[in-house]
Amino acid sequence: MNERIIEKLKYCLKYEKKITFLVGAGLSAESGIPTFRGKDGYWVSGSKNYKAQEIGTYKMFCENPEEVWKWFLYRKSITEFAKPNTGHLMLKEIEDLLKDNFALISQNIDGLHTKAGNSKERSFFIHGDFDYVRCGYECSKELYPFPKEINLLNRNKDVITEEEQRYLKCPKCGKNLRPHVLWFDEYYDDYYYKTDKVLKAAKNTGILFIIGTSGATNLPQTVCFTVLSKGGTVVEINTEESYFSEILENKQNGIILREKSSDFLTELKEEISKFM
Ligand code: APR
């Protein structure tokens, strides 16, 4: 393990600084879930009739909720049966070791951190969570569990039945429910996406591990710059170049590792357990 990382981990534990993990689709790739911008990524394939940046919008939800739900039910049918991989399980064990020194900022909506056992208190799902739905017209801000009556096994991405559409009605106002995900034409907020808590954690972070993300969205970028501006160390773990590589390359507090997420997290867990 890189000596600078070990030194910084010891510093964080001594001075009660956060050891923060900012993760993306690359972490779940090893669970068989497509990434977004990879070769067969969601943003590359999109749906039968629409580009992802069209169908993943509140505008499309209002104009054509059926088309939007067809596509999100198809994506949900992939995450529903996926299992946490070694990377997720190591993050759980690292949280158990670090307790309140630990923070997890995840862009993934696949629910695999929850399945792996990471706590709700120290995990921030900044793009939403597929395990919940909410009123598409905000008659209330309540999050409802995803309707279990909807069959997700072997889903055809071009079909949604009338019965299924009935389960996707708001129990309070009867209007369409929506998946609890952040869409392209929407902004981060603290109520649904925990932005204030995420930035507070970033300000108190001694070392940030950025794992399996291309860095295409702005709150993760802000988290990185906030940690660097506070003198924190930022480590990128990615099998390829990302938005963060260029930023960290010339930074004294930047470290770039071209590794798979599960390999790195296994080694890190071993290292941390040595001095706990
Ligand atoms: N280990 C480490 N990194 C990996 C692995 C792996 N096993 N497999 C893939 N990667 C890296 C890729 O090199 C890529 O940089 O994961 C990254 C995945 O990038 P994207 O597909 O762009 O996904 P992500 O960064 O999570 O997207 C961010 O964009 O549109 C939004 O809401 C969407 O949450 C998503 C956000």
PDB file of C-alpha atoms in Angstrom, residues 50-175:
ATOM      1  CA  TYR A  50     -34.873   7.738 -26.782  1.00  0.00           C
ATOM      2  CA  LYS A  51     -31.375   8.799 -25.789  1.00  0.00           C
ATOM      3  CA  ALA A  52     -30.688   8.417 -22.043  1.00  0.00           C
ATOM      4  CA  GLN A  53     -30.343  12.160 -21.609  1.00  0.00           C
ATOM      5  CA  GLU A  54     -33.898  12.480 -23.010  1.00  0.00           C
ATOM      6  CA  ILE A  55     -35.590   9.644 -21.118  1.00  0.00           C
ATOM      7  CA  GLY A  56     -33.820  10.391 -17.825  1.00  0.00           C
ATOM      8  CA  THR A  57     -35.619  13.732 -17.398  1.00  0.00           C
ATOM      9  CA  TYR A  58     -38.576  15.144 -15.438  1.00  0.00           C
ATOM     10  CA  LYS A  59     -39.744  16.717 -18.711  1.00  0.00           C
ATOM     11  CA  MET A  60     -40.105  13.266 -20.350  1.00  0.00           C
ATOM     12  CA  PHE A  61     -41.736  11.893 -17.170  1.00  0.00           C
ATOM     13  CA  CYS A  62     -44.458  14.565 -17.436  1.00  0.00           C
ATOM     14  CA  GLU A  63     -44.929  14.086 -21.206  1.00  0.00           C
ATOM     15  CA  ASN A  64     -44.629  10.288 -21.419  1.00  0.00           C
ATOM     16  CA  PRO A  65     -44.530   8.564 -17.982  1.00  0.00           C
ATOM     17  CA  GLU A  66     -45.145   5.133 -19.535  1.00  0.00           C
ATOM     18  CA  GLU A  67     -41.993   5.303 -21.677  1.00  0.00           C
ATOM     19  CA  VAL A  68     -39.953   6.528 -18.713  1.00  0.00           C
ATOM     20  CA  TRP A  69     -41.233   3.725 -16.451  1.00  0.00           C
ATOM     21  CA  LYS A  70     -40.608   1.045 -19.095  1.00  0.00           C
ATOM     22  CA  TRP A  71     -36.954   2.042 -19.115  1.00  0.00           C
ATOM     23  CA  PHE A  72     -36.532   2.443 -15.366  1.00  0.00           C
ATOM     24  CA  LEU A  73     -38.309  -0.869 -14.668  1.00  0.00           C
ATOM     25  CA  TYR A  74     -35.862  -2.522 -17.068  1.00  0.00           C
ATOM     26  CA  ARG A  75     -32.894  -0.948 -15.222  1.00  0.00           C
ATOM     27  CA  LYS A  76     -34.444  -1.893 -11.861  1.00  0.00           C
ATOM     28  CA  SER A  77     -34.797  -5.495 -13.100  1.00  0.00           C
ATOM     29  CA  ILE A  78     -30.987  -5.590 -13.472  1.00  0.00           C
ATOM     30  CA  THR A  79     -30.105  -4.100 -10.076  1.00  0.00           C
ATOM     31  CA  GLU A  80     -32.811  -6.029  -8.195  1.00  0.00           C
ATOM     32  CA  PHE A  81     -31.105  -9.405  -8.582  1.00  0.00           C
ATOM     33  CA  ALA A  82     -27.502  -8.132  -8.449  1.00  0.00           C
ATOM     34  CA  LYS A  83     -25.361  -9.047  -5.428  1.00  0.00           C
ATOM     35  CA  PRO A  84     -22.830  -6.861  -3.590  1.00  0.00           C
ATOM     36  CA  ASN A  85     -19.294  -7.714  -4.793  1.00  0.00           C
ATOM     37  CA  THR A  86     -16.042  -7.788  -2.804  1.00  0.00           C
ATOM     38  CA  GLY A  87     -15.739  -4.007  -3.144  1.00  0.00           C
ATOM     39  CA  HIS A  88     -19.106  -3.413  -1.451  1.00  0.00           C
ATOM     40  CA  LEU A  89     -18.377  -5.983   1.275  1.00  0.00           C
ATOM     41  CA  MET A  90     -14.972  -4.395   2.005  1.00  0.00           C
ATOM     42  CA  LEU A  91     -16.615  -0.953   2.347  1.00  0.00           C
ATOM     43  CA  LYS A  92     -18.935  -2.451   4.963  1.00  0.00           C
ATOM     44  CA  GLU A  93     -15.995  -3.960   6.877  1.00  0.00           C
ATOM     45  CA  ILE A  94     -14.047  -0.684   6.628  1.00  0.00           C
ATOM     46  CA  GLU A  95     -17.072   1.174   8.094  1.00  0.00           C
ATOM     47  CA  ASP A  96     -17.151  -1.324  10.976  1.00  0.00           C
ATOM     48  CA  LEU A  97     -13.456  -0.594  11.639  1.00  0.00           C
ATOM     49  CA  LEU A  98     -13.563   3.211  11.254  1.00  0.00           C
ATOM     50  CA  LYS A  99     -17.064   3.920  12.656  1.00  0.00           C
ATOM     51  CA  ASP A 100     -17.633   7.733  12.770  1.00  0.00           C
ATOM     52  CA  ASN A 101     -14.368   8.406  10.921  1.00  0.00           C
ATOM     53  CA  PHE A 102     -16.081   6.757   7.893  1.00  0.00           C
ATOM     54  CA  ALA A 103     -18.249   8.461   5.257  1.00  0.00           C
ATOM     55  CA  LEU A 104     -19.652   6.979   2.007  1.00  0.00           C
ATOM     56  CA  ILE A 105     -20.826   9.260  -0.819  1.00  0.00           C
ATOM     57  CA  SER A 106     -22.370   7.091  -3.552  1.00  0.00           C
ATOM     58  CA  GLN A 107     -23.686   8.010  -6.982  1.00  0.00           C
ATOM     59  CA  ASN A 108     -25.082   4.474  -7.340  1.00  0.00           C
ATOM     60  CA  ILE A 109     -28.852   3.988  -7.085  1.00  0.00           C
ATOM     61  CA  ASP A 110     -28.590   0.150  -7.179  1.00  0.00           C
ATOM     62  CA  GLY A 111     -29.093  -0.462  -3.435  1.00  0.00           C
ATOM     63  CA  LEU A 112     -25.956  -2.669  -3.201  1.00  0.00           C
ATOM     64  CA  HIS A 113     -24.423  -0.676  -0.319  1.00  0.00           C
ATOM     65  CA  THR A 114     -27.576  -1.263   1.691  1.00  0.00           C
ATOM     66  CA  LYS A 115     -27.531  -4.979   0.756  1.00  0.00           C
ATOM     67  CA  ALA A 116     -23.856  -5.111   1.864  1.00  0.00           C
ATOM     68  CA  GLY A 117     -24.845  -3.624   5.246  1.00  0.00           C
ATOM     69  CA  ASN A 118     -23.419  -0.087   5.196  1.00  0.00           C
ATOM     70  CA  SER A 119     -25.284   2.151   7.626  1.00  0.00           C
ATOM     71  CA  LYS A 120     -27.832   4.769   6.502  1.00  0.00           C
ATOM     72  CA  GLU A 121     -26.260   7.323   8.892  1.00  0.00           C
ATOM     73  CA  ARG A 122     -22.836   7.319   7.211  1.00  0.00           C
ATOM     74  CA  SER A 123     -23.979   6.652   3.598  1.00  0.00           C
ATOM     75  CA  PHE A 124     -25.184   9.436   1.296  1.00  0.00           C
ATOM     76  CA  PHE A 125     -26.914   8.399  -1.948  1.00  0.00           C
ATOM     77  CA  ILE A 126     -26.541  11.617  -3.945  1.00  0.00           C
ATOM     78  CA  HIS A 127     -28.385  10.418  -7.084  1.00  0.00           C
ATOM     79  CA  GLY A 128     -31.258   8.689  -5.305  1.00  0.00           C
ATOM     80  CA  ASP A 129     -32.143   5.057  -4.612  1.00  0.00           C
ATOM     81  CA  PHE A 130     -34.014   2.549  -6.777  1.00  0.00           C
ATOM     82  CA  ASP A 131     -35.535   0.955  -3.671  1.00  0.00           C
ATOM     83  CA  TYR A 132     -37.904   3.952  -3.344  1.00  0.00           C
ATOM     84  CA  VAL A 133     -40.542   5.816  -5.339  1.00  0.00           C
ATOM     85  CA  ARG A 134     -42.295   9.131  -4.603  1.00  0.00           C
ATOM     86  CA  CYS A 135     -45.169  11.283  -5.882  1.00  0.00           C
ATOM     87  CA  GLY A 136     -44.204  12.657  -9.294  1.00  0.00           C
ATOM     88  CA  TYR A 137     -46.068  15.870  -8.469  1.00  0.00           C
ATOM     89  CA  GLU A 138     -44.848  16.154  -4.844  1.00  0.00           C
ATOM     90  CA  CYS A 139     -48.267  16.107  -3.177  1.00  0.00           C
ATOM     91  CA  SER A 140     -45.928  15.070  -0.321  1.00  0.00           C
ATOM     92  CA  LYS A 141     -42.161  14.488  -0.082  1.00  0.00           C
ATOM     93  CA  GLU A 142     -42.677  10.989   1.342  1.00  0.00           C
ATOM     94  CA  LEU A 143     -40.524   8.137  -0.008  1.00  0.00           C
ATOM     95  CA  TYR A 144     -42.463   4.902  -0.556  1.00  0.00           C
ATOM     96  CA  PRO A 145     -40.825   1.462  -0.884  1.00  0.00           C
ATOM     97  CA  PHE A 146     -40.714   0.296  -4.528  1.00  0.00           C
ATOM     98  CA  PRO A 147     -44.035  -1.577  -5.172  1.00  0.00           C
ATOM     99  CA  LYS A 148     -43.174  -5.237  -4.673  1.00  0.00           C
ATOM    100  CA  GLU A 149     -46.236  -6.275  -6.708  1.00  0.00           C
ATOM    101  CA  ILE A 150     -44.350  -5.341  -9.899  1.00  0.00           C
ATOM    102  CA  ASN A 151     -42.587  -8.355 -11.400  1.00  0.00           C
ATOM    103  CA  LEU A 152     -38.951  -7.618 -12.162  1.00  0.00           C
ATOM    104  CA  LEU A 153     -37.875 -11.050 -13.330  1.00  0.00           C
ATOM    105  CA  ASN A 154     -36.905 -11.288 -17.031  1.00  0.00           C
ATOM    106  CA  ARG A 155     -38.413  -7.921 -17.822  1.00  0.00           C
ATOM    107  CA  ASN A 156     -38.916  -6.959 -21.431  1.00  0.00           C
ATOM    108  CA  LYS A 157     -37.769  -3.318 -21.569  1.00  0.00           C
ATOM    109  CA  ASP A 158     -40.487  -2.390 -24.049  1.00  0.00           C
ATOM    110  CA  VAL A 159     -43.528  -3.538 -22.070  1.00  0.00           C
ATOM    111  CA  ILE A 160     -45.461  -2.195 -19.054  1.00  0.00           C
ATOM    112  CA  THR A 161     -48.918  -3.627 -18.219  1.00  0.00           C
ATOM    113  CA  GLU A 162     -51.975  -1.630 -17.157  1.00  0.00           C
ATOM    114  CA  GLU A 163     -51.958  -3.462 -13.838  1.00  0.00           C
ATOM    115  CA  GLU A 164     -48.351  -2.412 -13.242  1.00  0.00           C
ATOM    116  CA  GLN A 165     -49.245   1.193 -14.058  1.00  0.00           C
ATOM    117  CA  ARG A 166     -51.939   1.035 -11.358  1.00  0.00           C
ATOM    118  CA  TYR A 167     -49.256   0.126  -8.780  1.00  0.00           C
ATOM    119  CA  LEU A 168     -47.329   3.231  -9.891  1.00  0.00           C
ATOM    120  CA  LYS A 169     -49.997   5.672  -8.688  1.00  0.00           C
ATOM    121  CA  CYS A 170     -49.450   7.926  -5.643  1.00  0.00           C
ATOM    122  CA  PRO A 171     -51.364   6.460  -2.647  1.00  0.00           C
ATOM    123  CA  LYS A 172     -52.251  10.032  -1.542  1.00  0.00           C
ATOM    124  CA  CYS A 173     -53.208  11.917  -4.734  1.00  0.00           C
ATOM    125  CA  GLY A 174     -53.537   9.153  -7.319  1.00  0.00           C
ATOM    126  CA  LYS A 175     -51.147  10.836  -9.775  1.00  0.00           C
TER     127      LYS A 175
END
